[in-house]
Coordinates of C-alpha atoms in Angstrom, one line a residue:
M254 CA -46.4 -37.3 46.1
S255 CA -44.8 -34.1 47.5
S256 CA -45.1 -31.0 45.4
M257 CA -44.0 -27.3 45.5
V258 CA -46.0 -24.2 45.0
V259 CA -44.4 -20.8 44.3
T260 CA -45.7 -17.7 46.1
A261 CA -45.9 -14.3 44.6
N262 CA -42.7 -13.1 46.2
G263 CA -40.7 -15.9 44.5
N264 CA -40.1 -17.8 47.7
D265 CA -41.3 -21.3 48.4
N266 CA -44.1 -21.5 51.0
K267 CA -42.6 -24.6 52.7
K268 CA -39.5 -25.2 54.7
F269 CA -37.6 -27.8 52.7
K270 CA -36.4 -29.8 55.6
G271 CA -33.7 -32.2 54.6
D272 CA -32.8 -30.3 51.4
D273 CA -29.7 -29.0 53.1
K274 CA -28.3 -32.5 53.6
M275 CA -25.9 -33.8 51.1
D276 CA -27.4 -37.3 51.1
G277 CA -31.0 -38.3 50.5
A278 CA -33.2 -40.6 48.4
P279 CA -32.8 -40.2 44.6
S280 CA -35.3 -37.9 43.0
R281 CA -35.6 -36.4 39.5
V282 CA -35.8 -33.0 41.2
L283 CA -32.5 -31.6 42.1
H284 CA -31.7 -28.8 44.6
I285 CA -29.0 -26.3 43.5
R286 CA -27.5 -24.0 46.0
K287 CA -25.0 -21.1 46.3
L288 CA -25.7 -19.8 42.8
P289 CA -24.1 -16.5 41.7
G290 CA -26.5 -13.6 42.0
E291 CA -26.4 -12.7 38.3
V292 CA -26.8 -16.3 37.0
T293 CA -29.5 -16.9 34.3
E294 CA -32.1 -19.6 33.9
T295 CA -30.3 -20.7 30.7
E296 CA -27.1 -21.4 32.6
V297 CA -29.0 -23.5 35.3
I298 CA -30.9 -25.5 32.6
A299 CA -27.5 -26.1 30.8
L300 CA -26.2 -28.0 33.9
G301 CA -28.8 -30.7 33.3
L302 CA -28.9 -30.9 29.5
P303 CA -25.9 -33.2 29.0
F304 CA -27.7 -35.8 31.1
G305 CA -31.2 -35.7 29.7
K306 CA -34.3 -33.7 29.1
V307 CA -35.0 -30.9 31.6
T308 CA -38.8 -30.8 32.3
N309 CA -39.1 -28.0 34.8
I310 CA -37.2 -25.3 36.6
L311 CA -37.8 -23.0 39.6
M312 CA -35.4 -20.1 40.3
L313 CA -35.2 -18.8 43.9
K314 CA -33.0 -15.8 43.1
G315 CA -33.5 -14.2 46.5
K316 CA -32.0 -17.3 48.1
N317 CA -29.4 -18.0 45.3
Q318 CA -31.0 -21.3 44.8
A319 CA -32.8 -23.2 42.1
F320 CA -34.7 -26.5 41.6
L321 CA -34.3 -28.4 38.4
E322 CA -36.5 -31.3 37.3
L323 CA -35.3 -33.9 34.8
A324 CA -37.4 -36.2 32.8
T325 CA -36.2 -39.4 34.6
E326 CA -34.8 -40.3 37.9
E327 CA -32.0 -42.1 36.1
A328 CA -30.9 -38.9 34.5
A329 CA -30.9 -37.1 37.8
I330 CA -28.8 -39.9 39.4
T331 CA -26.2 -39.7 36.6
M332 CA -26.0 -35.9 37.0
V333 CA -25.6 -36.0 40.8
N334 CA -22.9 -38.8 40.5
Y335 CA -21.0 -36.8 37.9
Y336 CA -21.1 -33.5 39.9
S337 CA -20.1 -35.2 43.1
A338 CA -16.8 -36.1 41.5
V339 CA -16.4 -32.9 39.5
T340 CA -17.4 -29.7 41.4
P341 CA -19.7 -27.7 39.1
H342 CA -19.0 -24.0 38.6
L343 CA -21.1 -21.2 37.3
R344 CA -19.4 -17.9 36.5
N345 CA -16.2 -19.2 38.2
Q346 CA -18.1 -19.8 41.4
P347 CA -18.6 -23.4 42.8
I348 CA -22.2 -24.5 43.3
Y349 CA -23.7 -27.4 45.1
I350 CA -26.2 -30.0 43.6
Q351 CA -28.2 -32.6 45.6
Y352 CA -31.4 -34.5 45.5
S353 CA -34.5 -32.7 46.6
N354 CA -37.1 -34.2 49.0
H355 CA -39.6 -33.5 46.3
K356 CA -40.4 -36.0 43.6
E357 CA -41.7 -33.4 41.1
L358 CA -42.1 -29.6 40.7
K359 CA -45.5 -28.0 40.4
T360 CA -44.9 -24.4 39.7
D361 CA -47.3 -21.5 39.3
N362 CA -46.5 -20.6 35.7
T363 CA -47.9 -17.1 36.0
L364 CA -45.3 -16.4 38.7
N365 CA -42.5 -18.2 37.1
Q366 CA -42.9 -16.9 33.5
R367 CA -39.3 -16.1 32.7
A368 CA -37.9 -19.4 33.7
Q369 CA -40.7 -21.3 31.9
A370 CA -40.2 -19.3 28.7
V371 CA -36.5 -20.1 28.7
L372 CA -37.3 -23.8 29.3
Q373 CA -40.0 -23.8 26.5
A374 CA -37.5 -22.2 24.1
V375 CA -34.9 -24.9 24.8
T376 CA -37.5 -27.7 24.5
A377 CA -38.9 -26.3 21.2
V378 CA -35.4 -26.2 19.7
Q379 CA -34.8 -29.8 20.8
A380 CA -38.1 -30.9 19.5
S381 CA -37.7 -29.2 16.1
N382 CA -34.4 -31.1 15.6
A383 CA -36.0 -34.5 16.2
P384 CA -37.4 -36.4 13.2
I385 CA -41.2 -36.6 13.2
S386 CA -42.5 -40.1 13.9
G387 CA -43.5 -42.0 10.8
T388 CA -41.5 -39.7 8.4
T389 CA -38.2 -40.3 6.7
V390 CA -35.7 -37.5 7.1
S391 CA -32.3 -37.5 5.4
E392 CA -29.2 -36.8 7.5
S393 CA -28.4 -33.7 5.4
A394 CA -31.9 -32.3 6.0
V395 CA -31.8 -32.4 9.8
T396 CA -28.8 -31.7 12.0
P397 CA -29.9 -32.7 15.5
A398 CA -28.4 -30.6 18.2
Q399 CA -28.0 -33.5 20.6
S400 CA -24.8 -32.4 22.1
P401 CA -23.5 -29.1 23.5
V402 CA -20.0 -30.2 22.2
L403 CA -18.8 -29.1 18.8
R404 CA -16.0 -30.8 16.8
I405 CA -14.0 -28.1 15.0
I406 CA -11.5 -28.7 12.2
I407 CA -9.4 -25.8 10.8
D408 CA -8.6 -26.0 7.1
N409 CA -6.1 -23.8 5.3
M410 CA -4.3 -23.2 8.6
Y411 CA -1.7 -20.7 7.6
Y412 CA -1.7 -18.8 10.9
P413 CA -1.7 -20.5 14.4
V414 CA -5.2 -20.7 15.9
T415 CA -5.0 -20.5 19.7
L416 CA -7.4 -21.6 22.2
D417 CA -8.1 -18.0 23.1
V418 CA -9.0 -17.2 19.5
L419 CA -11.6 -20.0 19.5
H420 CA -13.0 -18.8 22.8
Q421 CA -13.4 -15.2 21.6
I422 CA -15.2 -16.3 18.4
F423 CA -17.5 -18.9 19.9
S424 CA -18.4 -17.1 23.1
K425 CA -20.4 -14.7 21.0
F426 CA -23.1 -17.4 20.9
G427 CA -23.2 -18.4 24.6
A428 CA -21.2 -19.5 27.6
V429 CA -18.2 -21.6 26.5
L430 CA -17.4 -24.1 29.3
K431 CA -14.5 -26.1 28.0
I432 CA -12.1 -26.4 25.0
I433 CA -9.6 -29.1 24.1
T434 CA -7.3 -28.7 21.1
F435 CA -5.3 -31.4 19.4
T436 CA -3.8 -32.4 16.1
K437 CA -5.2 -35.5 14.3
N438 CA -4.3 -36.6 10.8
N439 CA -2.0 -33.6 10.4
Q440 CA -5.0 -31.3 11.0
F441 CA -5.6 -28.9 13.9
Q442 CA -8.8 -29.8 15.7
A443 CA -10.8 -28.7 18.7
L444 CA -13.6 -29.9 20.9
L445 CA -15.6 -27.0 22.4
Q446 CA -18.4 -27.4 24.9
F447 CA -21.2 -24.9 25.3
G448 CA -23.4 -24.7 28.4
D449 CA -26.4 -25.1 26.1
P450 CA -26.9 -27.3 23.0
V451 CA -29.0 -24.4 21.6
N452 CA -25.9 -22.2 21.6
A453 CA -23.9 -25.0 19.9
Q454 CA -26.4 -25.2 17.1
Q455 CA -26.5 -21.4 16.6
A456 CA -22.6 -21.3 16.5
K457 CA -22.5 -24.1 14.0
Q458 CA -25.1 -22.5 11.7
A459 CA -23.3 -19.1 11.8
L460 CA -19.6 -20.2 11.7
D461 CA -19.4 -23.4 9.6
G462 CA -17.4 -22.5 6.5
Q463 CA -16.3 -19.1 7.7
N464 CA -12.6 -18.0 7.8
I465 CA -11.0 -16.9 11.0
Y466 CA -8.5 -14.7 9.2
N467 CA -8.8 -13.2 5.7
A468 CA -8.3 -16.0 3.1
C469 CA -7.4 -18.8 5.5
C470 CA -8.1 -20.8 8.6
T471 CA -11.5 -22.1 7.5
L472 CA -13.8 -23.5 10.2
R473 CA -15.4 -26.9 9.6
I474 CA -17.9 -27.7 12.4
D475 CA -19.9 -30.7 13.4
F476 CA -21.6 -31.9 16.5
S477 CA -19.6 -34.3 18.7
K478 CA -20.9 -37.5 20.0
L479 CA -19.6 -36.5 23.4
V480 CA -21.9 -34.5 25.7
N481 CA -19.3 -33.6 28.3
L482 CA -15.5 -32.9 28.0
N483 CA -13.1 -34.0 30.7
V484 CA -10.4 -31.4 31.0
K485 CA -7.5 -32.2 33.2
Y486 CA -5.3 -29.1 32.7
N487 CA -5.6 -25.4 32.0
N488 CA -2.9 -24.5 29.5
D489 CA -2.5 -23.5 25.9
K490 CA -3.9 -26.8 24.7
S491 CA -7.0 -27.2 26.9
R492 CA -9.1 -25.1 29.2
D493 CA -12.0 -25.6 31.6
Y494 CA -13.5 -22.2 32.2
T495 CA -15.6 -23.4 35.1
R496 CA -12.4 -24.7 36.9
P497 CA -9.8 -22.0 37.2
D498 CA -8.1 -24.1 39.9
L499 CA -6.9 -26.8 37.5
P500 CA -3.1 -27.3 37.2
S501 CA -1.3 -26.4 33.9
G502 CA 0.1 -30.0 33.8
D503 CA 3.2 -31.5 32.1
G504 CA 5.0 -28.2 32.5
Q505 CA 3.1 -26.6 29.7
P506 CA 2.8 -22.8 30.4
T507 CA -0.5 -21.1 30.2
L508 CA -0.8 -17.9 28.1
D509 CA 1.0 -15.0 29.7
P510 CA -1.7 -12.9 31.4
A511 CA -0.5 -9.6 29.9
I512 CA -0.6 -11.1 26.4
A513 CA -4.0 -12.6 27.0
A514 CA -5.4 -9.3 28.2
A515 CA -4.1 -7.5 25.2
F516 CA -5.4 -10.2 22.9
A517 CA -8.9 -10.0 24.5
K518 CA -8.9 -6.3 23.9
E519 CA -8.0 -6.7 20.2
T520 CA -10.4 -9.5 19.5
S521 CA -13.3 -7.5 21.1
L522 CA -13.2 -5.7 17.8
L523 CA -14.7 -8.7 16.1
A524 CA -17.9 -8.1 14.2
V525 CA -20.9 -10.2 15.1
P526 CA -20.1 -13.7 13.8
G527 CA -22.0 -14.7 10.7
A528 CA -22.5 -11.1 9.7
L529 CA -19.2 -10.7 7.9
S530 CA -17.0 -13.2 6.0
P531 CA -14.2 -13.5 6.6
L532 CA -14.1 -12.8 10.4
A533 CA -10.8 -10.9 10.1
I534 CA -9.4 -11.0 13.6
P535 CA -6.7 -8.4 13.9
N536 CA -3.5 -10.1 12.8
A537 CA -1.2 -8.4 15.4
A538 CA -3.2 -9.9 18.3
A539 CA -3.1 -13.3 16.7
A540 CA 0.6 -13.2 16.2
A541 CA 1.2 -12.0 19.7
A542 CA -0.9 -14.7 21.2
A543 CA 0.7 -17.3 19.0
A544 CA 4.2 -16.2 19.9
A545 CA 3.4 -16.3 23.6
A546 CA 2.2 -19.8 23.2
G547 CA 5.3 -20.7 21.2
R548 CA 3.4 -21.9 18.2
V549 CA 4.5 -19.7 15.4
G550 CA 5.7 -22.3 12.9
M551 CA 5.7 -20.6 9.5
P552 CA 8.5 -18.3 8.3
G553 CA 8.1 -14.6 8.3
V554 CA 5.0 -14.2 10.6
S555 CA 5.3 -11.1 12.7
A556 CA 3.1 -9.0 14.8
G557 CA 3.1 -6.2 12.2
G558 CA 0.1 -5.3 10.1
N559 CA 2.1 -3.8 7.2
T560 CA 0.7 -4.3 3.8
V561 CA 3.9 -3.6 1.9
L562 CA 6.4 -6.3 1.0
L563 CA 10.0 -6.0 0.0
V564 CA 11.0 -8.7 -2.6
S565 CA 14.7 -9.1 -3.3
N566 CA 17.1 -11.2 -5.3
L567 CA 14.8 -11.0 -8.4
N568 CA 16.0 -11.8 -11.9
E569 CA 16.2 -8.1 -13.1
E570 CA 16.4 -9.2 -16.7
M571 CA 13.1 -11.1 -16.6
V572 CA 10.9 -9.6 -13.8
T573 CA 8.2 -7.1 -14.6
P574 CA 5.5 -5.4 -12.4
Q575 CA 2.9 -7.6 -14.3
S576 CA 4.7 -10.9 -13.4
L577 CA 4.9 -9.9 -9.7
F578 CA 1.2 -8.9 -9.8
T579 CA 0.2 -12.3 -11.2
L580 CA 2.3 -14.4 -8.8
F581 CA 1.6 -12.4 -5.6
G582 CA -2.0 -12.1 -6.6
V583 CA -2.4 -15.8 -5.8
Y584 CA -2.3 -14.8 -2.1
G585 CA -4.1 -11.5 -2.1
D586 CA -5.2 -8.5 -4.1
V587 CA -2.0 -6.6 -5.2
Q588 CA -2.6 -2.9 -5.2
R589 CA 0.7 -1.5 -6.5
V590 CA 4.1 -2.8 -7.6
K591 CA 7.3 -0.8 -7.8
I592 CA 10.6 -2.2 -9.1
L593 CA 13.3 -0.1 -7.5
Y594 CA 15.0 2.2 -10.0
N595 CA 18.5 2.0 -8.5
K596 CA 18.2 -1.7 -7.5
K597 CA 16.2 -3.5 -10.1
D598 CA 16.6 -6.9 -8.4
S599 CA 14.3 -5.6 -5.7
A600 CA 10.6 -4.5 -5.6
L601 CA 8.0 -3.2 -3.3
I602 CA 4.5 -4.9 -3.5
Q603 CA 1.5 -3.4 -1.7
M604 CA -1.2 -5.9 -0.8
A605 CA -4.8 -5.0 0.1
D606 CA -4.4 -5.8 3.8
G607 CA -1.8 -7.1 6.4
N608 CA -3.2 -10.7 6.4
Q609 CA -2.7 -11.0 2.6
S610 CA 0.9 -9.6 2.9
Q611 CA 1.6 -12.2 5.6
L612 CA 0.2 -15.0 3.4
A613 CA 2.2 -14.0 0.4
M614 CA 5.4 -13.7 2.5
S615 CA 5.0 -17.1 4.2
H616 CA 4.3 -18.9 0.9
L617 CA 6.7 -17.1 -1.5
N618 CA 9.8 -16.4 0.5
G619 CA 12.4 -18.9 -0.7
Q620 CA 10.7 -19.9 -3.9
K621 CA 12.5 -19.9 -7.2
M622 CA 11.3 -17.4 -9.8
Y623 CA 13.1 -17.0 -13.2
G624 CA 16.0 -19.1 -11.9
K625 CA 16.6 -17.1 -8.7
I626 CA 15.5 -17.8 -5.1
I627 CA 13.5 -14.7 -4.1
R628 CA 13.4 -13.3 -0.6
V629 CA 10.2 -11.7 0.7
T630 CA 10.1 -9.6 3.9
L631 CA 7.9 -6.9 5.3
S632 CA 8.9 -3.4 4.1
K633 CA 9.5 -0.4 6.4
H634 CA 7.3 1.5 4.0
Q635 CA 3.6 1.7 4.7
T636 CA 2.5 2.5 1.1
V637 CA 4.0 2.3 -2.4
Q638 CA 4.2 5.8 -3.9
L639 CA 3.3 6.4 -7.5
P640 CA 5.7 8.5 -9.6
R641 CA 5.1 12.2 -9.8
E642 CA 2.8 13.3 -12.7
G643 CA 4.9 13.7 -15.8
L644 CA 7.8 11.7 -14.5
D645 CA 8.8 8.7 -16.6
D646 CA 10.0 5.9 -14.4
Q647 CA 10.4 3.5 -17.3
G648 CA 7.3 1.5 -16.4
L649 CA 8.8 0.3 -13.1
T650 CA 5.7 1.3 -11.0
K651 CA 2.2 0.1 -11.7
D652 CA -1.1 0.7 -10.0
F653 CA -3.3 -2.4 -10.1
G654 CA -6.0 -1.1 -7.7
N655 CA -8.7 -1.2 -10.3
S656 CA -7.6 -4.4 -12.0
P657 CA -10.4 -6.9 -12.9
L658 CA -8.0 -9.8 -12.2
H659 CA -8.1 -9.5 -8.4
R660 CA -9.0 -13.0 -7.0
F661 CA -10.4 -11.9 -3.6
K662 CA -12.5 -8.8 -4.2
K663 CA -15.8 -10.6 -3.5
P664 CA -16.4 -11.2 0.3
G665 CA -16.7 -14.8 1.1
S666 CA -15.4 -15.9 -2.3
K667 CA -14.5 -19.6 -2.6
N668 CA -11.0 -18.4 -3.6
F669 CA -10.4 -17.8 0.1
Q670 CA -10.8 -21.5 0.8
N671 CA -8.4 -22.6 -2.0
I672 CA -5.1 -20.9 -1.2
F673 CA -2.2 -23.3 -1.2
P674 CA 1.6 -23.1 -1.2
P675 CA 3.3 -23.1 -4.6
S676 CA 3.3 -26.7 -5.9
A677 CA 4.1 -28.5 -9.1
T678 CA 0.4 -29.3 -9.6
L679 CA -1.8 -26.5 -11.0
H680 CA -5.5 -26.1 -10.9
L681 CA -7.0 -24.9 -14.2
S682 CA -10.6 -23.5 -14.5
N683 CA -12.8 -21.7 -16.9
I684 CA -11.9 -24.1 -19.8
P685 CA -14.2 -23.9 -22.8
P686 CA -15.7 -27.1 -24.2
S687 CA -13.7 -26.8 -27.4
V688 CA -10.3 -27.0 -25.7
A689 CA -8.9 -30.6 -25.5
E690 CA -6.2 -32.1 -23.2
E691 CA -3.6 -31.9 -25.9
D692 CA -4.2 -28.2 -26.4
L693 CA -3.6 -27.5 -22.8
R694 CA -0.5 -29.8 -22.6
T695 CA 1.0 -27.9 -25.6
L696 CA 0.1 -24.5 -24.2
F697 CA 1.9 -25.3 -20.9
A698 CA 4.9 -27.0 -22.5
N699 CA 5.5 -23.8 -24.4
T700 CA 6.3 -22.0 -21.1
G701 CA 9.6 -23.9 -21.1
G702 CA 8.7 -26.7 -18.7
T703 CA 7.6 -30.3 -18.9
V704 CA 4.0 -31.4 -18.4
K705 CA 4.2 -34.7 -16.4
A706 CA 0.5 -35.4 -15.9
F707 CA -3.0 -34.1 -16.8
K708 CA -6.5 -34.8 -15.5
F709 CA -9.8 -33.3 -16.5
F710 CA -12.5 -32.9 -13.9
Q711 CA -15.8 -34.6 -14.8
D712 CA -17.4 -31.5 -16.3
H713 CA -14.2 -30.7 -18.4
K714 CA -14.5 -27.1 -17.2
M715 CA -11.6 -27.7 -14.7
A716 CA -8.5 -29.7 -14.8
L717 CA -5.3 -30.6 -12.9
L718 CA -2.0 -30.2 -14.7
Q719 CA 1.4 -31.3 -13.2
M720 CA 4.7 -29.7 -14.2
S721 CA 8.0 -31.4 -13.4
T722 CA 9.1 -28.8 -10.8
V723 CA 7.5 -26.1 -8.6
E724 CA 9.6 -23.5 -10.4
E725 CA 8.1 -24.6 -13.8
A726 CA 4.6 -24.4 -12.3
I727 CA 5.3 -20.8 -11.0
Q728 CA 6.5 -19.8 -14.5
A729 CA 3.5 -21.4 -16.1
L730 CA 1.1 -19.6 -13.7
I731 CA 2.7 -16.2 -14.4
D732 CA 2.6 -16.8 -18.2
L733 CA -0.9 -18.3 -18.5
H734 CA -3.2 -17.0 -15.8
N735 CA -5.9 -15.1 -17.6
Y736 CA -4.8 -16.5 -21.0
N737 CA -7.5 -16.1 -23.6
L738 CA -8.7 -19.5 -24.7
G739 CA -11.4 -18.1 -27.0
E740 CA -15.2 -18.1 -26.7
S741 CA -14.8 -15.4 -24.0
H742 CA -13.0 -17.8 -21.7
H743 CA -9.9 -16.6 -19.9
L744 CA -8.0 -19.4 -18.2
R745 CA -7.8 -19.3 -14.4
V746 CA -4.6 -20.9 -12.9
S747 CA -3.8 -21.5 -9.2
F748 CA -1.7 -23.8 -7.2
S749 CA -3.3 -27.1 -6.1
K750 CA -2.8 -29.3 -2.9
S751 CA -3.6 -32.4 -5.0
T752 CA -1.4 -34.6 -7.0
I753 CA -2.2 -36.6 -10.1

């Protein structure tokens, strides 16, 4: 059986006659040519991983070549057949893969230490994710990184999530080769292929459950059963980063290069994924990219990052700074509220950040509060000014910066994952054991509405309560959030996506 020995200068000591021919007898050793000069061992190993276990590698960087040994000849045949139909690319450069004349690689490990170390690391991770023979391992205890492809579902998707957003986030963990986005069961989903299953596992561990934007767009990540994605078009729905030559297809425009460049610059400000929660991509870049892709679907989203909202058409006889603080506090931490002195049907509300102001605007614009349909837009003001010291403004301006009732002060709070549009069904929590269903029904009926349905959760600490209209639910939330139920329990009220 023919073998190969590496010399100290990194070159093979034999002339590989026949290796430059495209045909040849099948072998589990593959010859890879025309590699980019800066390519890494990990990228070369990743070429073979979707087809089976990689057992050896030899890098000939001086010749821009490599040899890759797979565990079986069948795996090598599958790999060659696939790449004969789809030209492989590394770092946007086409490469060439063929059978080697050699049936196995015998490398001098002392002279090939880097490549062997990378291979051993990959093998160790693969082995650590395989159940030990003779033991029983629950599915929840072990998550096998069998595939370099991740299936991603976006929950609480209040801003558009573009393909470029996903690429920016996930490429922090390794080379992202392909992405396909689609909508299934009214949920935005994506399939994303790494060059290496190890990178896929690292990304899943760090990002699963994280928010892309503050308080919304939560990532739910699992491994896909697919090991390779077939991307036909490069556009705003799918992209093969190894094949820049693909058509856009179906007349779908790709992202404008100028917008894409600006977006890449903005999102480079991302912190290391997993270190912070939420990830907080700059909202201006997201909105610009979304607008370029024609996918801005919710009212009021703009490229601005202003934290101050102008709320108009208020019921001036009923509205107070406290009522606005409570309602808008469902969507962010309200810092200040100012009802305008000369126009008391309007108010300025300053949120903690631009993402929160966008959330509040998109969910509350057009809702009915105290019998009037309110209008919510971004204000031209950057901050809400407090009245000068000693000036009585009749209580129209309030500073809530130090309020203990902020819902989103704690980073990574579960409240970020439970933000929903106003609905007739309310979620109640922090209910003491002594409070019965009838007590809560009476309490909410006293806000002036009709309680249509009620359901305790199993532990009786939480419940769902349905009013007859969304307006009644808004009124009840304003009146009863933080209501003292006794026993040091203050009721927590939020909107629910469920129905009873």
